[in-house]
Coordinates of C-alpha atoms and ligand atoms in Angstrom, one line a residue:
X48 CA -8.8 -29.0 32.4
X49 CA -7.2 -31.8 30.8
X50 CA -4.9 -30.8 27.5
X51 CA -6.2 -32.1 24.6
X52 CA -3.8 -35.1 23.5
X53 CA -1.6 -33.9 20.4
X54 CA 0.5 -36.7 18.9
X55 CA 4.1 -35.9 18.3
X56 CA 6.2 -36.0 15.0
X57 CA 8.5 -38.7 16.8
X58 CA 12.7 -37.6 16.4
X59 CA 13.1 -40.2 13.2
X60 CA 10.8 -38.7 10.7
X61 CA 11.0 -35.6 8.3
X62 CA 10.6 -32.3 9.4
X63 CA 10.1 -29.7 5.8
X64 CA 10.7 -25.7 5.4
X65 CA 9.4 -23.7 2.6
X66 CA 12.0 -21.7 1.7
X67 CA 16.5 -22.1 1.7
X68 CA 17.8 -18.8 3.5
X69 CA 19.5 -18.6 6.7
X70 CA 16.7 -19.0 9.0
X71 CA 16.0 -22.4 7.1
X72 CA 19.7 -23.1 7.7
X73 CA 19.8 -22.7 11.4
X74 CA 16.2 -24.5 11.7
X75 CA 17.6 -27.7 9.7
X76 CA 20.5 -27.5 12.2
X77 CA 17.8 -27.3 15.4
X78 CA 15.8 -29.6 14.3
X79 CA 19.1 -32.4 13.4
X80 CA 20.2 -32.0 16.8
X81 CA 16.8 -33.4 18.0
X82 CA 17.4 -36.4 15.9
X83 CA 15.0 -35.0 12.9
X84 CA 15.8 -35.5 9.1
X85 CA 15.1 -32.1 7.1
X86 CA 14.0 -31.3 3.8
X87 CA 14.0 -28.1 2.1
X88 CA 12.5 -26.6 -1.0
X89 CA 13.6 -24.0 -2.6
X90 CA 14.4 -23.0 -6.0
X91 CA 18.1 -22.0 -6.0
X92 CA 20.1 -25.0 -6.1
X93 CA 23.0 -23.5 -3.9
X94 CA 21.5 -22.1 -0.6
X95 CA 22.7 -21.6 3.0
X96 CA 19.5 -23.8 3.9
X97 CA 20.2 -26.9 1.4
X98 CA 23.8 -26.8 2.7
X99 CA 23.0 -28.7 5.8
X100 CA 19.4 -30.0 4.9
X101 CA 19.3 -34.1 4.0
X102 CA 17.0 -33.3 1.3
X103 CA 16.4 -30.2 -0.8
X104 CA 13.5 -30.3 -3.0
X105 CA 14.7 -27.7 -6.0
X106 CA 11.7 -26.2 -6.9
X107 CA 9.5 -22.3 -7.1
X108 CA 7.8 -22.2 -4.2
X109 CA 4.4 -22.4 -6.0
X110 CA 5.2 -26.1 -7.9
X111 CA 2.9 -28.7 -7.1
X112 CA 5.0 -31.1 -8.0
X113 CA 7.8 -30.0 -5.5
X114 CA 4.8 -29.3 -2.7
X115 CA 4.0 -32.8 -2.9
X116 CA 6.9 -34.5 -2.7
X117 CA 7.8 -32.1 0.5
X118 CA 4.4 -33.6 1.6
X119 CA 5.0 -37.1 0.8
X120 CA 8.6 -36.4 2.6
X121 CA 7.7 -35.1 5.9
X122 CA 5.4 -35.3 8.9
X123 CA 5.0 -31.7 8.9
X124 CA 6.2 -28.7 7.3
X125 CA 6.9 -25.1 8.7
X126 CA 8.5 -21.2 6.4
X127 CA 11.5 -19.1 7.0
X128 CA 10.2 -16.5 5.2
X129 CA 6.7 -14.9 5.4
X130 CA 6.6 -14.4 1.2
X131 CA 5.9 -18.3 0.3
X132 CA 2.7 -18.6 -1.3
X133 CA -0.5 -18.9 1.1
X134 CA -2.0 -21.4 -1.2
X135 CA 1.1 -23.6 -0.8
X136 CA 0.8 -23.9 2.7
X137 CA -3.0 -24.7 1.9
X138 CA -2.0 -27.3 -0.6
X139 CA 0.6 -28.6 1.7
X140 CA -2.0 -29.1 4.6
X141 CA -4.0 -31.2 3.0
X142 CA -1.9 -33.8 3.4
X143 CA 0.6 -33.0 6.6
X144 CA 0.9 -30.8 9.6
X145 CA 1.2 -27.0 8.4
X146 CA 2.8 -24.5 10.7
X147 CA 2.2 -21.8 10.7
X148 CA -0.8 -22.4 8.6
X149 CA -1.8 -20.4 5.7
X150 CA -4.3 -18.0 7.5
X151 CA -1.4 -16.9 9.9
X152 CA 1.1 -16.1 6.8
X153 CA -1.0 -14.2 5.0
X154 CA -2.6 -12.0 7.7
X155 CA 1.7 -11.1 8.6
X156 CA 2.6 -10.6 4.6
X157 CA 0.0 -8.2 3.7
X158 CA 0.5 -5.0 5.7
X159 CA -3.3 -3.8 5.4
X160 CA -4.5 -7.3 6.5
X161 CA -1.6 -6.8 9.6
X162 CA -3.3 -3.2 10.5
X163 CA -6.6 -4.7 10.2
X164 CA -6.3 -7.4 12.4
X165 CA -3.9 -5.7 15.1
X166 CA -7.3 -3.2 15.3
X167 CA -9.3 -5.5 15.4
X168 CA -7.2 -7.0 18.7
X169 CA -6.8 -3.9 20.2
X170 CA -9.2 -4.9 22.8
X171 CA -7.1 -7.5 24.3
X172 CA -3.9 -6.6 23.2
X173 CA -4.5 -3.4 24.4
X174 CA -1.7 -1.4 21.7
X175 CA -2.9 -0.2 18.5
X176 CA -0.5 0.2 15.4
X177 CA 0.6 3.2 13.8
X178 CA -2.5 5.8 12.4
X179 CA -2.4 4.8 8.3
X180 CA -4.5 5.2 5.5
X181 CA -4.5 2.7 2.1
X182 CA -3.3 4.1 -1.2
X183 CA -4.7 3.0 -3.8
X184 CA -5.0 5.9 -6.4
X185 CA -4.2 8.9 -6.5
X186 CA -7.7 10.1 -5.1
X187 CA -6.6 8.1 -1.5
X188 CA -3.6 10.8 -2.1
X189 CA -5.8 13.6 -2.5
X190 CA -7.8 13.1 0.7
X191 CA -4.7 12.3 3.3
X192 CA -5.8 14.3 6.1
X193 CA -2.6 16.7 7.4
X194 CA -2.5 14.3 11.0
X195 CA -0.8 11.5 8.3
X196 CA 2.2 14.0 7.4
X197 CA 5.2 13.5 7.7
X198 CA 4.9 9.5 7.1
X199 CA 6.2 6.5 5.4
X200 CA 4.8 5.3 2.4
X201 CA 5.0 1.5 2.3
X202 CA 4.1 -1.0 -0.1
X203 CA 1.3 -3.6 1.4
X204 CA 3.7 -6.5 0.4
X205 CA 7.6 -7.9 0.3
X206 CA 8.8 -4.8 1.6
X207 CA 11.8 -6.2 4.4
X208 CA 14.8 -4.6 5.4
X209 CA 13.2 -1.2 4.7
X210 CA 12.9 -2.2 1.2
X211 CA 9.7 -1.0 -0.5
X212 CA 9.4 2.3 1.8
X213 CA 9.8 5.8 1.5
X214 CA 9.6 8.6 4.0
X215 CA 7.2 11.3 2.6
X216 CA 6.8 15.2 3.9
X217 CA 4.1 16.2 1.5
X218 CA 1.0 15.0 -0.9
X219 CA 3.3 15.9 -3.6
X220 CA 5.7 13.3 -2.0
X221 CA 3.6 10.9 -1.5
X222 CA 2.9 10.9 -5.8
X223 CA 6.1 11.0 -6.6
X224 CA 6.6 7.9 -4.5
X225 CA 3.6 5.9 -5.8
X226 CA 4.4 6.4 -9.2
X227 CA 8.3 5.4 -8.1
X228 CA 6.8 2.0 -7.0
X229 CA 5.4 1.5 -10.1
X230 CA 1.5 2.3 -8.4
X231 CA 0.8 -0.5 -6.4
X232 CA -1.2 -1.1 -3.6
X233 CA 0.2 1.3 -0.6
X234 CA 0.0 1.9 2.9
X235 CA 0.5 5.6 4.2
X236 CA 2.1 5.4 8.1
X237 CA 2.2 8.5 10.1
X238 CA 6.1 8.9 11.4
X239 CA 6.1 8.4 14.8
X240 CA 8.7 9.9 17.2
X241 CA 10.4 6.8 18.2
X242 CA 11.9 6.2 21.5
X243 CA 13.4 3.1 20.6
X244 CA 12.1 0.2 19.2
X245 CA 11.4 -3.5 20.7
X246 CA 11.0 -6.9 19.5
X247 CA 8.3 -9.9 21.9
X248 CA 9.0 -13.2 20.0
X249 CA 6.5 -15.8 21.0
X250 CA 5.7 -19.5 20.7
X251 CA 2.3 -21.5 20.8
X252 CA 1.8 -24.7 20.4
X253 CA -0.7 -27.2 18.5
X254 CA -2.2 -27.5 22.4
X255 CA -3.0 -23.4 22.5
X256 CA -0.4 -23.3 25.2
X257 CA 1.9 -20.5 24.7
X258 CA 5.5 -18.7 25.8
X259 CA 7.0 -15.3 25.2
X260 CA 10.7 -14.7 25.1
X261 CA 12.5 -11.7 27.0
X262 CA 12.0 -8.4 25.3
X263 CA 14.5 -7.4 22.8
X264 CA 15.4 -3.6 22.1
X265 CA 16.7 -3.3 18.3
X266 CA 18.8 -1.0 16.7
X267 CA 18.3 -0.7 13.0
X268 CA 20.6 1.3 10.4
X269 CA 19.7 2.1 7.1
X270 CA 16.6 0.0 7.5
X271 CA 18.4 -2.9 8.6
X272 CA 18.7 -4.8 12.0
X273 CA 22.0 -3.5 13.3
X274 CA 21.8 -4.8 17.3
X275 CA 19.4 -6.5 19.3
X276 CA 20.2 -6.5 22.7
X277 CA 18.7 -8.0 25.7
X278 CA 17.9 -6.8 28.5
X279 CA 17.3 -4.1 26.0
X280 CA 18.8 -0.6 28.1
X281 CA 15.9 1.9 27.6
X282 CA 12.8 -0.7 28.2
X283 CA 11.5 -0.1 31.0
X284 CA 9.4 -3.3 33.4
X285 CA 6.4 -1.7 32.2
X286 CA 6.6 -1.3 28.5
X287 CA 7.8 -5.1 29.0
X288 CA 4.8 -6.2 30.5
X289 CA 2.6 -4.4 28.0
X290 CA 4.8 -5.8 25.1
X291 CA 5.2 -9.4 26.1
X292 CA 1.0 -9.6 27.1
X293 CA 0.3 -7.4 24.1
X294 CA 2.3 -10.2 22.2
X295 CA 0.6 -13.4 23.5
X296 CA -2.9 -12.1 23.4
X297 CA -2.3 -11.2 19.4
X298 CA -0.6 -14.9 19.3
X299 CA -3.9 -17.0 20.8
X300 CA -6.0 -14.1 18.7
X301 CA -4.9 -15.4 15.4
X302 CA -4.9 -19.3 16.7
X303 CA -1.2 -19.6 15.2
X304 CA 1.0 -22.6 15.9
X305 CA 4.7 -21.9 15.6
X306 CA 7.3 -19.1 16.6
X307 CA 6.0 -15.6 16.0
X308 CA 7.4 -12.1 16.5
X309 CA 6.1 -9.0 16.8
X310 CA 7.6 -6.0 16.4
X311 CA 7.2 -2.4 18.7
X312 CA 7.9 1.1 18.5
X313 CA 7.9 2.6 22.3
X314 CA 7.4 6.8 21.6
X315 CA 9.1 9.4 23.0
X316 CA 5.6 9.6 25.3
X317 CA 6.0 6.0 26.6
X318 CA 3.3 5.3 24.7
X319 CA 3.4 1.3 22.9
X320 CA 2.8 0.8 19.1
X321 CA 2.6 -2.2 17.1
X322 CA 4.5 -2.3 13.9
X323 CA 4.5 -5.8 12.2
X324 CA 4.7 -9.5 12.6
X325 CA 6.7 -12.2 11.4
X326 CA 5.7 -15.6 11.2
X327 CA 8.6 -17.4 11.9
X328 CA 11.7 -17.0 13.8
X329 CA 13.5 -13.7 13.5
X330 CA 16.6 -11.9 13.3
X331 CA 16.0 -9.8 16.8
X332 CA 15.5 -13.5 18.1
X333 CA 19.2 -14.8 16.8
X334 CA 20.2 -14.4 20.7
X335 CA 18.5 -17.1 22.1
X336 CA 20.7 -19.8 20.1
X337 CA 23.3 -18.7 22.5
X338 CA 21.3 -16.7 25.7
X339 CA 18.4 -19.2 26.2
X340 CA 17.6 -22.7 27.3
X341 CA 15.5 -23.1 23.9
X342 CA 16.3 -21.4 20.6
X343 CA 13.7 -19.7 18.8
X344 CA 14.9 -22.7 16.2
X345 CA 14.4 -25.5 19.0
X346 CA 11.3 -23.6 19.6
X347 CA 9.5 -23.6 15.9
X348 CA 10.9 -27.5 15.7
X349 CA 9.0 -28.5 19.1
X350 CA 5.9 -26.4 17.7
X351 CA 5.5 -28.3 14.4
X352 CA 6.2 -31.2 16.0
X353 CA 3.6 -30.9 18.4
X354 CA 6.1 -31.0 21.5
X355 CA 6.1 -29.7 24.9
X356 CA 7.2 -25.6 24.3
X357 CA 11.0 -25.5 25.6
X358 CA 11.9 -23.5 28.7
X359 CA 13.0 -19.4 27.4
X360 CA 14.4 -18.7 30.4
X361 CA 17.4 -16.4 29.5
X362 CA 20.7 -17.4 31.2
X363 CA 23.1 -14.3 29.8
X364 CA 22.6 -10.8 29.2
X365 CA 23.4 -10.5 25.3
X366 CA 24.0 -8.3 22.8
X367 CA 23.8 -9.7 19.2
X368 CA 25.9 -8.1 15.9
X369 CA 24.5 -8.6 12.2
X370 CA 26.9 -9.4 9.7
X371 CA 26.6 -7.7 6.5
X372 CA 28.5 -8.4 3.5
X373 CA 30.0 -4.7 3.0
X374 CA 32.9 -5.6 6.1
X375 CA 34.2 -7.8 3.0
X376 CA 34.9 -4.7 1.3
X377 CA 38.0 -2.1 2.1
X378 CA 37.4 0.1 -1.2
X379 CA 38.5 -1.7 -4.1
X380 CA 39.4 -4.8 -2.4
X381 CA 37.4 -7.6 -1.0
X382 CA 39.0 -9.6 2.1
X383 CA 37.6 -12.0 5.3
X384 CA 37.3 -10.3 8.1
X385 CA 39.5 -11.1 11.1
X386 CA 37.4 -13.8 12.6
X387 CA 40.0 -15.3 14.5
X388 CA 40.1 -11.8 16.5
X389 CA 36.6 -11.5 17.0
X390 CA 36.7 -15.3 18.6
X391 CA 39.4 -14.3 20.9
X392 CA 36.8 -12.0 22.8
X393 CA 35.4 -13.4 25.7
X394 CA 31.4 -14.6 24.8
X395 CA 31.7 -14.4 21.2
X396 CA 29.9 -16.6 19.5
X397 CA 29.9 -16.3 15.7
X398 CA 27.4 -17.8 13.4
X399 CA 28.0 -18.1 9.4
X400 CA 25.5 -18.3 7.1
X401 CA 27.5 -20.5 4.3
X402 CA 27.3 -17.9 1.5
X403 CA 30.7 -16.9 0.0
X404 CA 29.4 -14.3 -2.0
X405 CA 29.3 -10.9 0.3
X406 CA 27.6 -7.7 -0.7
X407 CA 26.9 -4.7 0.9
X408 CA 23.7 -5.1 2.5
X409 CA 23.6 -8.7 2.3
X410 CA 23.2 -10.7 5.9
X411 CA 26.1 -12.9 5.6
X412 CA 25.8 -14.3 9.5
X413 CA 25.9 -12.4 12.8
X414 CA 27.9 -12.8 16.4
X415 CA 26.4 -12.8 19.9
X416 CA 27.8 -11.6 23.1
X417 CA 27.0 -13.4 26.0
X418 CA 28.5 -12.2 29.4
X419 CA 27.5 -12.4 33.0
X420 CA 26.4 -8.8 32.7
X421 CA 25.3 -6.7 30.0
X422 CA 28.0 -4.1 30.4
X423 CA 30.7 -6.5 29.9
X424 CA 28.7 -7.8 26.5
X425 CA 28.4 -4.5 25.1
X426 CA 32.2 -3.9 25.3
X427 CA 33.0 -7.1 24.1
X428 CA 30.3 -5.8 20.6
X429 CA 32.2 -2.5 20.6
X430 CA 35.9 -4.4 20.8
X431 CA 34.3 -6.4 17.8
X432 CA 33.0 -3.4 15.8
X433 CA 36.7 -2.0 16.2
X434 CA 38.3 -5.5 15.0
X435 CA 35.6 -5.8 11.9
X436 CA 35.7 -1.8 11.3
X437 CA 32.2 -1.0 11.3
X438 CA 31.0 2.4 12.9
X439 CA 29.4 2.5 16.1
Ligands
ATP737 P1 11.7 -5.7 8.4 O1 13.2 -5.7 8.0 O2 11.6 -5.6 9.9 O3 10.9 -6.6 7.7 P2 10.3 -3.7 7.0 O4 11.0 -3.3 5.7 O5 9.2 -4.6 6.8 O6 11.3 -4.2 8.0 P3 9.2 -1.8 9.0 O7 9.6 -2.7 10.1 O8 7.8 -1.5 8.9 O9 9.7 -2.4 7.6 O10 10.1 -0.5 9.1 C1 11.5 -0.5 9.2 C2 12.0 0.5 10.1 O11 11.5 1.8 9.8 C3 11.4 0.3 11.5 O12 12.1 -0.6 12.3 C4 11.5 1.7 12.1 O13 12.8 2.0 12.5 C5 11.2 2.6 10.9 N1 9.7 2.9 10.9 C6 8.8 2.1 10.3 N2 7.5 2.7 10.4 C7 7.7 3.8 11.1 C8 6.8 4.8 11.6 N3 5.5 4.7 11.4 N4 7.3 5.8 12.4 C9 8.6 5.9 12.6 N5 9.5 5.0 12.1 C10 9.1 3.9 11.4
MG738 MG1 10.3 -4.4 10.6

């Protein structure tokens, strides 16, 4: 079958992104190095993203004035973060290439639309997600069968970085944690005994042709992605397999164009689950930059632009360090860390995010390992833990 003929956003035009962070940041820098002018639009004026971007439209992220000048600017436009307003990616179509597209975004930033439509794949995908129940009222708290305890109660939208979640024990719990999140909209999770916990990122294009990246294995502290590292240690060629088809099926399912990743719990049983999705690069995906023939960054820049898909083929086993800002901090006082140390180690390759303003919690940038095997990456992480003082 012949592939249907997709025109491509030709190297001197505009590429957009909704939204000035640090995955805007390193997409503007992707997307330069193909030759492409970017635009962002976001409403702070000083922003890792508008630090490299040609063009930063300052504006909320629901302004219709700001939408269409973004629109007017560029050939197509694509999110760093899955919060931005559906209906601006609606309004944004109408007049250039969106992706992902609205529907895509706002299946991944509503958690009971996310369950519904990961059941609803089950078929192909063949993984279901955690057993849940809404929470609405207090009522939906009366009848949570016993099977749901212990859980999670999580709220159905901007929770990220474990923000907006609370591990519950009892009905009584789970009230006192409604009412603490000021009654909105919930989602109850059963806790599940976790094994360890994976991450597929994927890619399809405008032509429905689509790739899947080596599995990563995260580790996450205080709700936060601590390490990704790939080959991941305790995944095993079969929960790969299951992961990486589970991913693409759920990818074609949903008819989205861009980088998308999907993240899995493995159980103490083997047994696959399927937690969330991003639409849009992500964090567990900050090793290709340096391990792959094609970023995740290069990736979304070839899917909006209705490219050929680049090659992931990994070359380098890698393990990959988030920065947070609290290594600025040594009590009272607030200092850089010893960068120049941390370059000396063989492999490292460090990536700053442009925001001189560290707090403890805040993703300030994070470093990669790359080594010609995994054991030598993972000392060169724990050298760099000693050198930057963080636990391991
Ligand atoms: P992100 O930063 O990935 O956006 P988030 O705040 O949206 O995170 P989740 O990914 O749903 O939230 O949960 C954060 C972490 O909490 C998970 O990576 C996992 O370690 C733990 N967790 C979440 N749900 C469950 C569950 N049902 N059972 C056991 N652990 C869980
Ligand atoms: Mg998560």
């Amino acid at each position: 079958m012949n592939k249907p003929f997709v025109p491509a956003a030709s190297p001197a035009t505009w590429l957009g992104v909704m939204g000035g962070g640090q995955l805007g940041r390193m997409f503007a820098q992707a997307a330069q190095a193909m030759g492409y002018q970017v635009a962002v639009l976001e409403p702070a004026d000083e922003c890792p993203a508008g630090q490299v971007a040609q063009h930063l439209v300052n504006a909320a992220y629901d302004d219709a004035a700001g939408l269409d000048a973004l629109a007017a600017q560029c050939v197509a436009v694509t999110t760093e973060f899955e919060n931005v307003p559906a209906d601006s990616l609606s309004r944004l179509a109408q007049r250039v290439f969106v992706a992902p597209d609205a529907h895509g975004v706002s299946v991944a930033q509503d958690r009971i639309a996310e369950k519904a439509f990961f059941v609803a794949c089950a078929s192909k995908s063949h993984v279901m997600p955690a057993p849940h129940k809404v929470i609405a009222s207090y009522e939906d708290i009366d009848a949570i069968g016993d099977d749901l305890l212990p859980g999670i109660l999580k709220t159905v939208r901007m929770g990220y970085d474990g923000k907006g979640q609370v591990r519950v024990r009892s009905r009584d719990d789970v009230r006192a944690a409604f009412d603490e999140m000021g009654q909105v909209t919930c989602l109850l999770e059963k806790m599940l005994p976790l094994a360890y916990e994976v991450s597929v990122l994927t890619a399809r294009g405008a032509d429905g042709e689509s790739v899947v990246y080596p599995i990563a294995e995260n580790v996450h502290r205080d709700g936060i992605l601590f390490t990704t590292t790939v080959p991941g240690p305790n995944v095993s060629a079969d929960s790969a397999l299951k992961a990486q088809n589970a991913a693409q099926a759920i990818v074609s399912e949903l008819g989205y164009v861009g980088v998308l990743c999907i993240e899995f719990f493995v159980l103490e049983d083997g047994t696959l689950v399927v937690n969330e999705m991003a639409p849009r690069p992500h964090n567990s995906g900050h090793y290709t930059m340096d391990a792959c023939v094609t970023s995740q960054f290069a990736q979304q820049v070839r899917a909006m632009a209705k490219l050929p898909l680049g090659d992931v083929r990994q070359h380098s086993p890698a393990v990959m360090l988030n920065i947070l800002g609290d290594i600025w901090f040594d009590g009272e006082s607030v200092s850089e860390p010893a960068w120049d140390d941390v370059l000396a180690l063989p492999g490292a390759c460090l990536h700053l995010y442009g925001k001189d303003d560290p707090r403890r919690g805040r993703k300030m940038g994070h470093v990669t390992f790359v080594a010609p095997t995994l054991a030598e990456a993972q000392a060169q992480l724990q050298a760099a833990c000693g050198i930057l003082g963080i636990p391991l």
